[in-house]
Coordinates of C-alpha atoms and ligand atoms in Angstrom, one line a residue:
M1 CA 21.3 4.7 -20.1
R2 CA 17.6 5.9 -18.5
D3 CA 17.4 8.9 -16.6
P4 CA 17.9 7.1 -12.9
E5 CA 15.1 9.4 -11.0
W6 CA 12.8 8.7 -13.6
W7 CA 10.3 7.7 -10.9
K8 CA 9.9 11.5 -10.3
S9 CA 7.5 12.6 -13.0
A10 CA 5.5 8.7 -13.5
V11 CA 2.7 7.9 -11.8
V12 CA 2.4 4.1 -10.7
Y13 CA -1.1 2.0 -11.1
Q14 CA -1.0 -0.8 -8.6
I15 CA -2.8 -4.0 -9.5
Y16 CA -4.3 -7.0 -6.9
P17 CA -3.5 -9.8 -9.2
R18 CA -6.3 -11.5 -7.3
S19 CA -9.1 -9.0 -8.1
F20 CA -8.3 -7.4 -11.5
A21 CA -9.8 -9.6 -14.2
D22 CA -9.6 -13.0 -14.4
S23 CA -9.6 -15.0 -18.1
D24 CA -9.9 -18.7 -17.0
G25 CA -13.3 -18.3 -15.1
D26 CA -12.0 -20.2 -12.3
G27 CA -12.8 -16.6 -10.4
V28 CA -9.6 -15.9 -9.3
G29 CA -7.8 -12.9 -11.3
D30 CA -4.8 -14.1 -13.7
L31 CA -1.7 -12.6 -15.7
R32 CA -3.3 -13.0 -18.6
G33 CA -6.3 -11.1 -17.8
I34 CA -3.9 -8.4 -16.9
I35 CA -2.3 -8.8 -20.3
D36 CA -5.9 -8.2 -21.9
R37 CA -6.4 -5.3 -19.9
L38 CA -3.3 -3.5 -20.3
D39 CA -5.0 -0.8 -23.0
H40 CA -7.1 0.2 -19.6
L41 CA -4.2 1.3 -17.8
V42 CA -2.9 3.0 -21.6
A43 CA -6.4 5.2 -21.7
L44 CA -5.6 6.1 -18.2
G45 CA -2.0 7.0 -19.2
V46 CA 0.3 5.9 -16.4
D47 CA 3.7 4.6 -16.5
V48 CA 4.1 2.0 -14.3
I49 CA 2.3 -1.0 -12.7
W50 CA 2.6 -2.2 -9.0
L51 CA 1.9 -6.0 -9.3
S52 CA 0.6 -7.1 -5.6
P53 CA 2.2 -10.7 -5.4
I54 CA 1.6 -13.4 -8.1
Y55 CA 4.3 -16.1 -6.7
R56 CA 3.5 -19.6 -5.6
S57 CA 1.4 -19.6 -2.9
P58 CA -0.5 -21.0 -0.7
Q59 CA -2.5 -18.0 0.2
D60 CA -3.2 -17.5 3.7
D61 CA -2.7 -13.6 3.2
N62 CA -3.3 -13.5 -0.8
G63 CA -0.1 -14.3 -2.2
Y64 CA 1.9 -12.5 1.1
D65 CA 2.8 -15.9 1.9
I66 CA 5.7 -16.8 -0.5
S67 CA 6.5 -20.8 -1.2
D68 CA 8.5 -20.4 -3.9
Y69 CA 10.1 -16.8 -5.4
E70 CA 10.7 -18.0 -8.6
D71 CA 7.5 -19.3 -9.7
V72 CA 4.4 -18.1 -10.3
D73 CA 1.5 -19.4 -8.6
P74 CA -0.7 -21.7 -11.4
S75 CA -4.0 -19.7 -9.8
F76 CA -2.0 -16.8 -12.0
G77 CA -0.4 -18.4 -14.5
T78 CA 2.9 -19.3 -15.7
L79 CA 6.5 -17.9 -15.4
E80 CA 5.5 -17.4 -19.6
D81 CA 3.3 -15.7 -18.7
V82 CA 5.0 -12.8 -17.0
D83 CA 7.7 -12.9 -19.5
A84 CA 4.6 -11.9 -21.4
L85 CA 2.8 -9.8 -19.3
I86 CA 6.8 -7.8 -19.4
A87 CA 6.7 -7.9 -22.8
A88 CA 3.5 -6.3 -23.6
V89 CA 3.9 -3.5 -20.6
H90 CA 7.4 -2.9 -22.5
E91 CA 5.6 -2.8 -25.3
R92 CA 3.1 -0.5 -24.4
G93 CA 6.1 2.3 -23.2
M94 CA 5.2 1.5 -19.1
K95 CA 7.1 -0.5 -17.0
L96 CA 6.6 -2.6 -13.7
V97 CA 7.3 -2.9 -10.5
M98 CA 7.5 -6.3 -8.6
D99 CA 6.0 -6.8 -5.1
L100 CA 9.7 -8.2 -2.7
V101 CA 8.3 -10.0 0.3
V102 CA 11.2 -11.0 2.1
N103 CA 10.6 -9.9 6.0
H104 CA 8.6 -13.6 5.8
T105 CA 8.2 -16.4 3.7
S106 CA 5.4 -19.4 3.6
D107 CA 5.7 -21.8 5.8
E108 CA 5.6 -23.8 2.6
H109 CA 8.9 -22.7 1.6
A110 CA 11.4 -25.6 1.2
W111 CA 13.9 -22.6 3.4
F112 CA 11.2 -23.0 6.3
E113 CA 10.7 -26.7 5.6
E114 CA 14.1 -27.4 6.0
S115 CA 14.4 -25.3 8.9
R116 CA 11.2 -26.4 10.7
S117 CA 13.2 -30.7 10.1
G118 CA 15.6 -30.4 13.1
T119 CA 17.3 -28.0 15.2
G120 CA 20.4 -29.1 13.6
S121 CA 19.1 -28.3 10.6
R122 CA 21.9 -26.1 8.1
K123 CA 18.4 -23.6 7.8
R124 CA 17.6 -23.6 11.8
D125 CA 18.7 -20.2 11.5
W126 CA 17.2 -18.9 8.6
Y127 CA 14.2 -17.8 10.9
W128 CA 14.4 -17.0 14.5
W129 CA 13.9 -20.0 16.5
R130 CA 13.8 -19.8 20.4
P131 CA 13.1 -21.8 23.5
P132 CA 9.9 -21.7 25.5
R133 CA 10.1 -18.2 28.5
E134 CA 12.0 -20.1 31.7
G135 CA 9.7 -21.8 33.9
H136 CA 6.6 -22.0 31.1
E137 CA 5.6 -25.8 29.6
G138 CA 6.4 -24.8 25.5
G139 CA 2.4 -24.5 23.7
T140 CA 0.9 -23.2 27.2
P141 CA -0.2 -19.8 27.3
G142 CA 2.8 -17.6 28.7
A143 CA 5.4 -19.3 27.0
E144 CA 5.7 -18.0 24.1
P145 CA 9.7 -16.3 24.0
T146 CA 8.0 -12.9 24.1
N147 CA 4.8 -11.1 24.3
W148 CA 4.8 -9.5 21.3
E149 CA 1.7 -9.2 19.4
S150 CA 0.7 -10.5 15.7
F151 CA 0.2 -7.6 12.6
F152 CA -3.1 -10.3 12.8
S153 CA -4.0 -10.5 16.2
G154 CA -2.7 -12.9 18.5
S155 CA 1.2 -13.8 19.7
T156 CA 3.9 -13.6 17.3
W157 CA 5.1 -16.8 18.4
E158 CA 3.9 -20.2 16.8
W159 CA 4.7 -23.4 19.1
D160 CA 6.9 -26.3 16.9
A161 CA 5.7 -29.1 19.2
A162 CA 8.1 -31.9 16.8
T163 CA 11.2 -29.4 17.4
G164 CA 10.4 -28.3 21.2
E165 CA 11.6 -24.4 19.4
Y166 CA 8.8 -21.2 18.5
Y167 CA 9.5 -20.0 15.5
L168 CA 8.4 -16.1 15.0
H169 CA 5.9 -14.4 13.1
L170 CA 4.7 -10.7 12.9
F171 CA 2.0 -12.0 10.6
S172 CA -0.2 -14.7 10.1
R173 CA 1.4 -17.8 12.0
K174 CA 1.6 -19.3 8.3
Q175 CA 4.3 -16.1 7.6
P176 CA 7.0 -17.4 9.4
D177 CA 9.7 -14.2 9.3
L178 CA 13.2 -14.3 7.7
N179 CA 16.7 -14.2 10.3
W180 CA 18.3 -11.0 7.9
E181 CA 20.5 -11.3 11.4
N182 CA 22.2 -13.9 9.0
P183 CA 24.2 -13.6 5.5
E184 CA 23.2 -16.5 3.8
V185 CA 19.8 -15.7 4.2
R186 CA 20.5 -11.9 3.0
Q187 CA 23.0 -13.5 -0.3
A188 CA 19.6 -15.5 -1.1
V189 CA 17.3 -12.4 -1.2
Y190 CA 20.0 -10.7 -3.7
A191 CA 20.0 -13.6 -5.7
M192 CA 16.5 -13.6 -5.7
M193 CA 16.0 -10.1 -6.3
R194 CA 18.8 -10.2 -9.4
W195 CA 16.9 -13.4 -11.1
W196 CA 14.0 -10.8 -11.7
V197 CA 16.1 -7.9 -12.7
D198 CA 17.0 -9.8 -15.5
R199 CA 13.9 -11.2 -16.3
G200 CA 13.3 -7.2 -17.4
V201 CA 11.4 -6.0 -14.1
D202 CA 12.2 -2.1 -13.8
G203 CA 12.0 -2.5 -9.6
F204 CA 10.2 -3.3 -6.8
R205 CA 7.6 -2.5 -4.0
M206 CA 9.2 -4.0 -0.7
D207 CA 7.1 -5.3 1.4
V208 CA 7.6 -4.3 5.7
I209 CA 10.9 -3.3 4.5
N210 CA 11.7 -1.5 7.7
L211 CA 10.8 -4.6 10.2
V212 CA 14.0 -6.9 8.4
S213 CA 16.2 -5.7 11.9
K214 CA 15.3 -6.8 14.9
E215 CA 16.7 -5.6 17.7
L216 CA 18.3 -8.2 20.0
R217 CA 19.7 -8.3 23.6
P218 CA 23.7 -9.3 24.2
D219 CA 23.0 -12.8 24.5
G220 CA 20.4 -13.3 21.7
S221 CA 17.1 -12.4 23.3
L222 CA 14.7 -10.1 21.7
P223 CA 13.1 -8.2 24.8
D224 CA 9.6 -8.4 26.0
G225 CA 6.9 -5.4 25.4
V226 CA 5.2 -2.9 26.9
V227 CA 1.9 -4.2 27.9
R228 CA -0.8 -1.5 27.7
S229 CA -3.9 -3.3 27.5
G230 CA -4.9 -7.6 27.0
R231 CA -2.3 -10.2 27.8
F232 CA -0.1 -8.9 24.6
G233 CA 3.2 -6.6 24.6
D234 CA 4.0 -4.0 22.1
G235 CA 7.3 -5.4 20.0
S236 CA 7.3 -2.5 17.5
P237 CA 10.2 -0.7 19.2
Y238 CA 12.4 -4.0 19.0
Y239 CA 11.5 -4.3 14.8
T240 CA 10.5 -1.4 13.6
A241 CA 13.5 0.2 12.0
G242 CA 15.5 -2.0 13.9
P243 CA 19.7 -1.2 14.7
R244 CA 20.7 -2.8 11.4
I245 CA 18.5 -1.8 8.8
H246 CA 20.1 0.7 7.3
E247 CA 22.8 -1.5 6.7
F248 CA 20.8 -4.0 5.4
L249 CA 19.6 -1.9 3.0
A250 CA 22.5 -0.4 1.7
E251 CA 23.9 -3.6 1.1
M252 CA 20.6 -4.8 -1.0
H253 CA 21.3 -1.9 -3.1
A254 CA 24.7 -2.7 -3.4
E255 CA 24.5 -6.1 -4.3
A256 CA 21.2 -5.9 -6.3
L257 CA 20.0 -2.4 -7.5
A258 CA 23.0 -0.3 -7.9
D259 CA 23.0 1.6 -11.2
K260 CA 20.1 -0.2 -12.8
A261 CA 18.0 3.0 -12.3
L262 CA 15.6 0.8 -10.8
L263 CA 12.0 2.0 -8.9
T264 CA 11.9 1.4 -5.5
V265 CA 9.8 2.5 -2.9
G266 CA 9.4 0.7 0.7
E267 CA 6.4 0.2 2.4
M268 CA 7.5 1.1 5.7
P269 CA 4.5 1.4 9.7
G270 CA 6.1 3.7 11.6
V271 CA 8.2 5.3 9.4
T272 CA 8.8 8.6 10.9
I273 CA 9.8 11.9 8.5
E274 CA 13.1 11.9 10.0
Q275 CA 13.8 8.2 9.2
A276 CA 12.2 8.6 5.5
R277 CA 14.8 11.5 5.5
A278 CA 17.3 9.2 5.5
F279 CA 16.3 6.2 3.8
T280 CA 14.8 8.3 0.6
D281 CA 18.5 9.9 0.8
P282 CA 19.7 9.7 -2.9
A283 CA 23.4 9.7 -1.5
R284 CA 22.7 7.1 0.9
R285 CA 21.7 4.4 -1.8
E286 CA 18.8 2.6 -0.1
V287 CA 15.2 3.8 -1.6
N288 CA 14.0 5.8 -3.5
M289 CA 11.1 6.4 -1.6
V290 CA 8.8 5.0 1.1
F291 CA 4.7 4.6 2.3
T292 CA 4.3 6.0 5.0
F293 CA 1.4 4.8 7.5
E294 CA 0.9 8.5 9.0
H295 CA -2.1 9.8 6.7
M296 CA -4.3 6.3 7.0
G297 CA -3.7 6.5 10.9
L298 CA -6.0 9.3 11.2
D299 CA -9.2 8.0 11.5
H300 CA -8.4 5.4 14.0
G301 CA -9.6 5.8 17.7
P302 CA -8.1 4.7 20.5
G303 CA -9.0 1.6 20.0
G304 CA -6.7 1.3 16.6
K305 CA -7.9 1.1 13.4
W306 CA -11.5 -1.5 14.2
D307 CA -12.1 2.0 16.0
Q308 CA -12.6 4.0 13.3
R309 CA -13.6 7.5 14.2
P310 CA -14.1 10.4 11.5
L311 CA -11.0 12.4 10.2
R312 CA -10.5 16.1 10.7
L313 CA -9.9 17.7 7.6
T314 CA -7.0 19.9 9.4
D315 CA -4.9 16.8 11.0
L316 CA -5.1 15.0 7.4
K317 CA -3.7 18.7 6.0
A318 CA -0.7 19.0 8.8
N319 CA 0.4 15.7 8.5
L320 CA 1.1 16.1 4.4
A321 CA 2.2 18.9 4.9
A322 CA 4.7 18.5 6.9
W323 CA 5.7 14.8 4.9
Q324 CA 5.8 17.8 1.6
E325 CA 8.4 20.5 3.7
G326 CA 10.4 17.5 5.7
L327 CA 11.5 16.2 2.3
A328 CA 11.5 19.2 0.3
D329 CA 14.9 19.2 0.5
I330 CA 16.3 15.8 0.5
G331 CA 14.3 12.2 -0.8
W332 CA 11.3 12.4 -2.2
N333 CA 7.2 11.0 -1.7
S334 CA 5.2 8.6 -2.7
L335 CA 1.8 9.6 -2.6
Y336 CA -1.4 7.5 -1.4
W337 CA -4.7 7.5 -0.7
N338 CA -5.6 3.4 -1.6
N339 CA -4.0 -0.3 -1.7
H340 CA -4.7 -3.7 -1.3
D341 CA -5.2 -2.9 2.7
Q342 CA -6.9 0.5 2.9
P343 CA -10.8 0.8 2.1
R344 CA -11.8 2.7 -0.3
I345 CA -10.7 6.7 0.0
V346 CA -14.2 8.0 -1.6
S347 CA -15.7 6.1 1.0
R348 CA -13.5 7.0 3.8
F349 CA -11.9 10.4 3.4
G350 CA -15.1 11.1 0.6
D351 CA -18.6 10.8 0.6
D352 CA -20.0 8.1 -1.9
S353 CA -23.4 9.1 -1.8
P354 CA -24.8 9.3 -5.0
E355 CA -25.2 12.8 -4.8
H356 CA -21.4 13.5 -4.1
R357 CA -19.4 10.2 -5.1
V358 CA -18.0 11.4 -8.3
T359 CA -16.9 15.0 -7.0
S360 CA -15.5 13.4 -4.0
A361 CA -13.7 11.0 -5.4
K362 CA -12.1 13.9 -8.1
T363 CA -11.2 15.9 -5.7
L364 CA -9.8 13.8 -3.5
G365 CA -8.0 12.9 -6.7
T366 CA -7.1 16.5 -7.2
V367 CA -5.4 17.0 -3.9
L368 CA -3.6 14.1 -3.6
H369 CA -2.4 13.7 -7.4
M370 CA -0.4 18.1 -7.6
L371 CA 1.5 17.5 -4.4
R372 CA 5.6 16.9 -4.8
G373 CA 6.0 12.8 -5.3
T374 CA 5.0 10.0 -6.8
P375 CA 1.2 9.4 -7.4
Y376 CA 0.2 5.7 -7.2
V377 CA -3.5 4.9 -7.9
Y378 CA -5.1 1.4 -6.5
Q379 CA -7.2 -0.3 -9.1
G380 CA -10.8 1.1 -9.4
E381 CA -10.1 3.8 -7.3
E382 CA -9.7 6.1 -11.5
L383 CA -13.7 4.9 -11.4
G384 CA -14.6 5.9 -7.4
M385 CA -15.2 2.2 -6.4
T386 CA -17.0 2.1 -3.2
N387 CA -16.3 -0.1 0.4
V388 CA -18.9 -2.8 0.0
D389 CA -22.0 -3.7 2.6
F390 CA -20.7 -7.2 3.7
R391 CA -23.3 -8.1 6.0
R392 CA -22.3 -11.6 7.2
I393 CA -18.4 -12.4 8.4
E394 CA -18.3 -15.1 5.7
E395 CA -18.8 -12.9 3.0
F396 CA -15.3 -11.5 4.3
R397 CA -12.0 -13.8 3.6
D398 CA -8.8 -11.3 4.8
V399 CA -6.8 -13.4 7.1
E400 CA -6.5 -9.7 9.7
T401 CA -10.4 -8.9 9.0
L402 CA -11.2 -13.1 10.1
N403 CA -7.9 -13.2 12.9
H404 CA -9.5 -10.0 14.3
Y405 CA -12.6 -11.0 14.9
R406 CA -12.3 -14.5 16.4
H407 CA -10.1 -13.0 18.7
A408 CA -12.4 -10.5 19.7
L409 CA -15.0 -13.1 20.6
D410 CA -12.8 -15.4 22.2
D411 CA -12.5 -11.9 24.6
G412 CA -15.6 -11.5 24.7
A413 CA -16.7 -8.6 22.3
S414 CA -20.2 -9.4 20.7
P415 CA -20.3 -10.2 16.6
E416 CA -23.0 -7.1 16.0
A417 CA -20.4 -4.6 17.5
L418 CA -17.4 -6.4 15.9
L419 CA -19.2 -6.6 11.9
A420 CA -20.1 -2.3 13.1
G421 CA -16.0 -2.5 13.3
I422 CA -15.4 -4.4 10.5
R423 CA -17.5 -3.2 8.1
P424 CA -15.6 0.4 7.2
V425 CA -12.3 -0.7 7.2
S426 CA -11.4 -4.2 6.7
R427 CA -9.1 -4.9 3.3
D428 CA -11.7 -6.8 2.3
N429 CA -13.2 -3.6 1.0
A430 CA -10.5 -2.7 -1.4
R431 CA -10.0 -6.4 -2.8
T432 CA -13.7 -6.7 -4.3
P433 CA -13.8 -7.2 -8.0
M434 CA -12.4 -4.6 -10.4
Q435 CA -15.9 -3.6 -11.7
W436 CA -15.2 -3.5 -15.7
D437 CA -18.9 -3.9 -16.9
A438 CA -22.8 -3.8 -15.1
S439 CA -22.5 -7.4 -16.7
A440 CA -22.8 -10.3 -14.2
N441 CA -19.9 -10.5 -12.5
A442 CA -19.0 -7.0 -13.1
G443 CA -17.0 -8.7 -16.2
F444 CA -14.0 -9.7 -13.7
T445 CA -14.9 -13.5 -14.1
T446 CA -17.5 -15.8 -16.1
G447 CA -17.0 -18.3 -13.2
E448 CA -17.6 -17.8 -9.0
P449 CA -15.5 -14.8 -7.6
W450 CA -13.5 -16.0 -5.0
I451 CA -14.8 -12.7 -3.1
A452 CA -18.5 -11.3 -4.0
V453 CA -18.8 -8.2 -6.5
N454 CA -19.7 -5.1 -5.2
P455 CA -23.6 -4.8 -6.5
N456 CA -22.9 -1.2 -7.4
H457 CA -21.0 -2.1 -10.3
T458 CA -24.0 -2.0 -12.5
E459 CA -23.6 2.0 -12.2
I460 CA -19.8 2.2 -11.3
N461 CA -17.9 0.6 -13.9
A462 CA -15.1 1.1 -16.5
E463 CA -17.2 1.0 -19.8
A464 CA -19.3 3.5 -18.4
A465 CA -16.8 5.2 -17.2
R466 CA -14.5 5.4 -20.3
A467 CA -18.0 6.3 -22.5
D468 CA -18.6 9.8 -19.7
A469 CA -16.5 12.7 -20.5
G470 CA -17.0 13.6 -16.8
S471 CA -16.6 10.4 -15.1
V472 CA -13.6 10.0 -12.1
F473 CA -11.6 8.2 -15.2
H474 CA -11.3 11.1 -16.8
H475 CA -10.6 13.0 -14.6
Y476 CA -7.2 10.6 -13.0
R477 CA -6.4 11.3 -16.7
R478 CA -6.0 14.7 -17.0
L479 CA -4.3 14.7 -13.3
I480 CA -1.6 12.4 -15.4
E481 CA -2.1 14.6 -18.7
V482 CA -1.4 17.2 -16.2
R483 CA 2.0 16.1 -14.0
H484 CA 3.3 15.1 -17.5
A485 CA 3.0 18.7 -18.6
H486 CA 3.9 20.6 -16.1
D487 CA 7.2 20.4 -14.6
V488 CA 5.5 22.7 -11.4
V489 CA 4.1 19.6 -10.4
V490 CA 6.6 17.3 -10.2
H491 CA 9.5 19.8 -8.6
G492 CA 8.1 22.7 -7.8
D493 CA 8.1 24.2 -3.9
F494 CA 4.8 23.5 -2.1
A495 CA 3.0 25.7 0.5
L496 CA -0.7 25.0 2.2
L497 CA -2.7 28.1 2.3
L498 CA -5.6 28.7 5.3
P499 CA -3.9 25.5 7.7
S500 CA -7.0 25.5 10.0
D501 CA -9.6 25.2 7.5
E502 CA -11.9 22.9 8.3
Q503 CA -13.5 22.8 4.9
V504 CA -11.2 23.7 2.1
F505 CA -7.7 22.2 1.0
A506 CA -5.6 24.8 -1.0
Y507 CA -1.9 25.1 -1.6
T508 CA 0.9 26.0 -3.9
R509 CA 3.5 24.9 -5.7
S510 CA 6.0 27.2 -7.3
L511 CA 9.3 26.5 -9.7
G512 CA 10.7 29.8 -11.9
G513 CA 8.1 32.0 -12.4
Q514 CA 5.2 29.9 -12.0
T515 CA 2.6 29.6 -9.2
L516 CA -0.2 26.5 -9.5
L517 CA -2.4 26.8 -7.0
V518 CA -5.2 24.1 -6.0
V519 CA -7.7 25.3 -4.0
A520 CA -10.8 22.4 -2.8
N521 CA -13.9 22.0 -0.8
M522 CA -13.5 18.9 0.8
S523 CA -17.4 18.9 1.9
G524 CA -21.1 19.0 1.2
E525 CA -21.5 22.2 1.7
P526 CA -20.6 25.5 -0.4
A527 CA -17.7 26.8 0.9
D528 CA -16.4 30.6 0.8
V529 CA -12.8 30.9 0.1
E530 CA -11.1 33.9 0.5
L531 CA -6.8 33.7 -0.6
E532 CA -4.8 37.0 1.0
G533 CA -3.4 38.0 -1.6
K534 CA -3.8 35.3 -4.1
A535 CA -6.5 37.2 -7.0
D536 CA -3.7 36.5 -9.8
L537 CA -3.6 32.8 -8.5
L538 CA -7.7 33.1 -8.4
A539 CA -7.1 34.4 -12.1
G540 CA -4.7 31.6 -13.4
E541 CA -5.3 29.5 -15.8
V542 CA -7.9 26.8 -14.9
L543 CA -5.8 23.4 -15.9
L544 CA -8.7 21.3 -14.1
S545 CA -11.4 21.7 -12.6
T546 CA -14.6 19.6 -11.2
H547 CA -17.4 22.2 -12.2
D548 CA -17.5 23.3 -15.8
D549 CA -19.8 26.0 -14.4
G550 CA -17.8 27.3 -11.0
A551 CA -18.6 30.7 -9.9
P552 CA -16.0 33.0 -10.9
A553 CA -13.4 34.3 -9.0
E554 CA -14.1 38.0 -7.1
G555 CA -10.7 39.0 -6.1
E556 CA -9.4 36.9 -3.0
R557 CA -12.5 35.6 -3.2
V558 CA -15.0 32.6 -4.3
R559 CA -17.0 30.4 -4.1
L560 CA -16.8 26.7 -4.4
A561 CA -20.0 24.0 -4.3
P562 CA -20.0 20.6 -2.2
W563 CA -16.6 19.4 -2.8
E564 CA -15.5 21.3 -6.1
S565 CA -11.7 21.3 -6.5
R566 CA -9.4 23.8 -9.3
V567 CA -5.8 23.9 -10.1
L568 CA -4.8 27.3 -11.8
L569 CA -1.5 28.3 -13.6
R570 CA -0.2 31.5 -13.0
R571 CA 2.8 31.6 -15.8
Ligands
LIG601 O1 1.1 -4.8 5.2 C1 2.0 -4.9 5.9 C2 1.2 -3.8 6.8 O2 1.3 -2.9 8.1 C3 -0.5 -4.0 7.0 O3 -0.4 -5.5 7.6 C4 -1.1 -3.2 7.8 O4 -1.1 -2.9 8.8 C5 -2.7 -3.7 8.1 O5 -3.2 -4.0 6.8 C6 -3.7 -2.6 8.2 O6 -4.9 -3.1 8.2 C7 2.3 -5.5 4.1 C8 1.4 -5.7 2.6 O7 1.0 -4.7 2.9 C9 -0.3 -6.7 3.6 O8 -0.9 -7.0 2.6 C10 0.3 -8.1 4.2 O9 -0.9 -8.9 4.4 C11 1.6 -7.3 5.0 O10 2.7 -6.8 5.1 C12 2.4 -9.3 5.7 O11 3.2 -9.3 4.1

């Protein structure tokens, strides 16, 4: 029986199948393409692959809208291809984690088609159907059962004239929410999870799993949210970590996960440290870790994600330290800078200019991977891939981005201003094809890619990075080696240094008699660092650094070059 906590010393690599590798020239990545490129992951040294959804789907939200959980979308391949991938991953000593998207299905899923077939349908209560607001005519503005705003702009309710009721969708209208109050729904989900576990998968990344329990009034209605601006209210207090969320997650664990030593990570918008302690407490048997969004909101202005503001390093350090300390005695952290929903970190928190792209990408990797928790590497992060500079709205593909653009335009915003807000933060920045080499379409496809390749692939690509010992790729490979070689990186106690310094990020990890020091200059200017009482740590063994020619430390002081970082060990 494998160690039930194997994932504490593991590093996970996220693959976004549409954009990873296309084996049949249709311009969309697929499973055979992933199999062809597994040796890239072996060379990087990762332990686990998290596969974003490959299930049958109309692809309204690129697979996060599933129409059949037990089948593969033809654009990605077949069930046989999945079995071949699982075998190929296991043969290479890695594990495979699937994406579990069960807060909602596609509106083309058989369950929903039956549910919308009539108010008397046996599956009507598998989703959230409600009549129009009293005194309002269905389908007219204001008639929605609640005033909640969708994550993807507009109302969370879609009018169904055929049955005279609205259905709830927190995301796109083609993603109706499942009603987890109904035990039949939950049992159907658990059966599907067991089906995949029996097929050999090693765990689940659970999509917006803290949204499945909604807060109902005694009469079964759902409350309006507070209106801060515009037409809609904030419904999040009524569906985020709802009243039965722990009951549901414990039941899911008992029914589908218990005693199988699987990796489970819950994606949880709005989750707090206090809640995460409960969700990841091993004694409660719910999930191993959660994805928090707090650090991903530190550069959001009053206007939200589309209103990007400069990041303050002290805010970032304070937040990461709070999560390190908050889950030090119970639970476990996940660690990530990137995923398929976030812009590229080197362009966001680093510096993607030719002068600093490589060093800042390395240093961002260093400060994240030496923290306590399980690191996640998003495809292309190990190459230092950057945001893309799409000029026209027609170049974007993401439903969240396009909905925002359309709705804001309707509300009177100018296209130029909208595009200026969209470019640095759109999810499409993470979804341009993986850059394998400098050839046409970056070696991603021989066909027409579903989304444009970043033109900087001629310089930034896996072939060039693998051949260059000083590349971001080899730095990430060494970060993973250091984690695999040193228990202090996995289990060491965390302590933040220099909390109020806006230029330097420094902290220690301690285990037994060993102390690891991480010291990083997070700016494009040289930094003079003074670490009182830490001369012995500054003189420690260099496990990893970005600059072979770094200035020697002088007692408690050291000068770091722009974006320079060092990992030092005192045994
Ligand atoms: O994302 C949930 C989520 O919170 C994101 O929508 C996030 O708010 C937004 O992208 C930030 O810009 C998950 C999946 O990761 C995402 O890809 C899906 O679109 C979404 O759920 C619905 O399944």
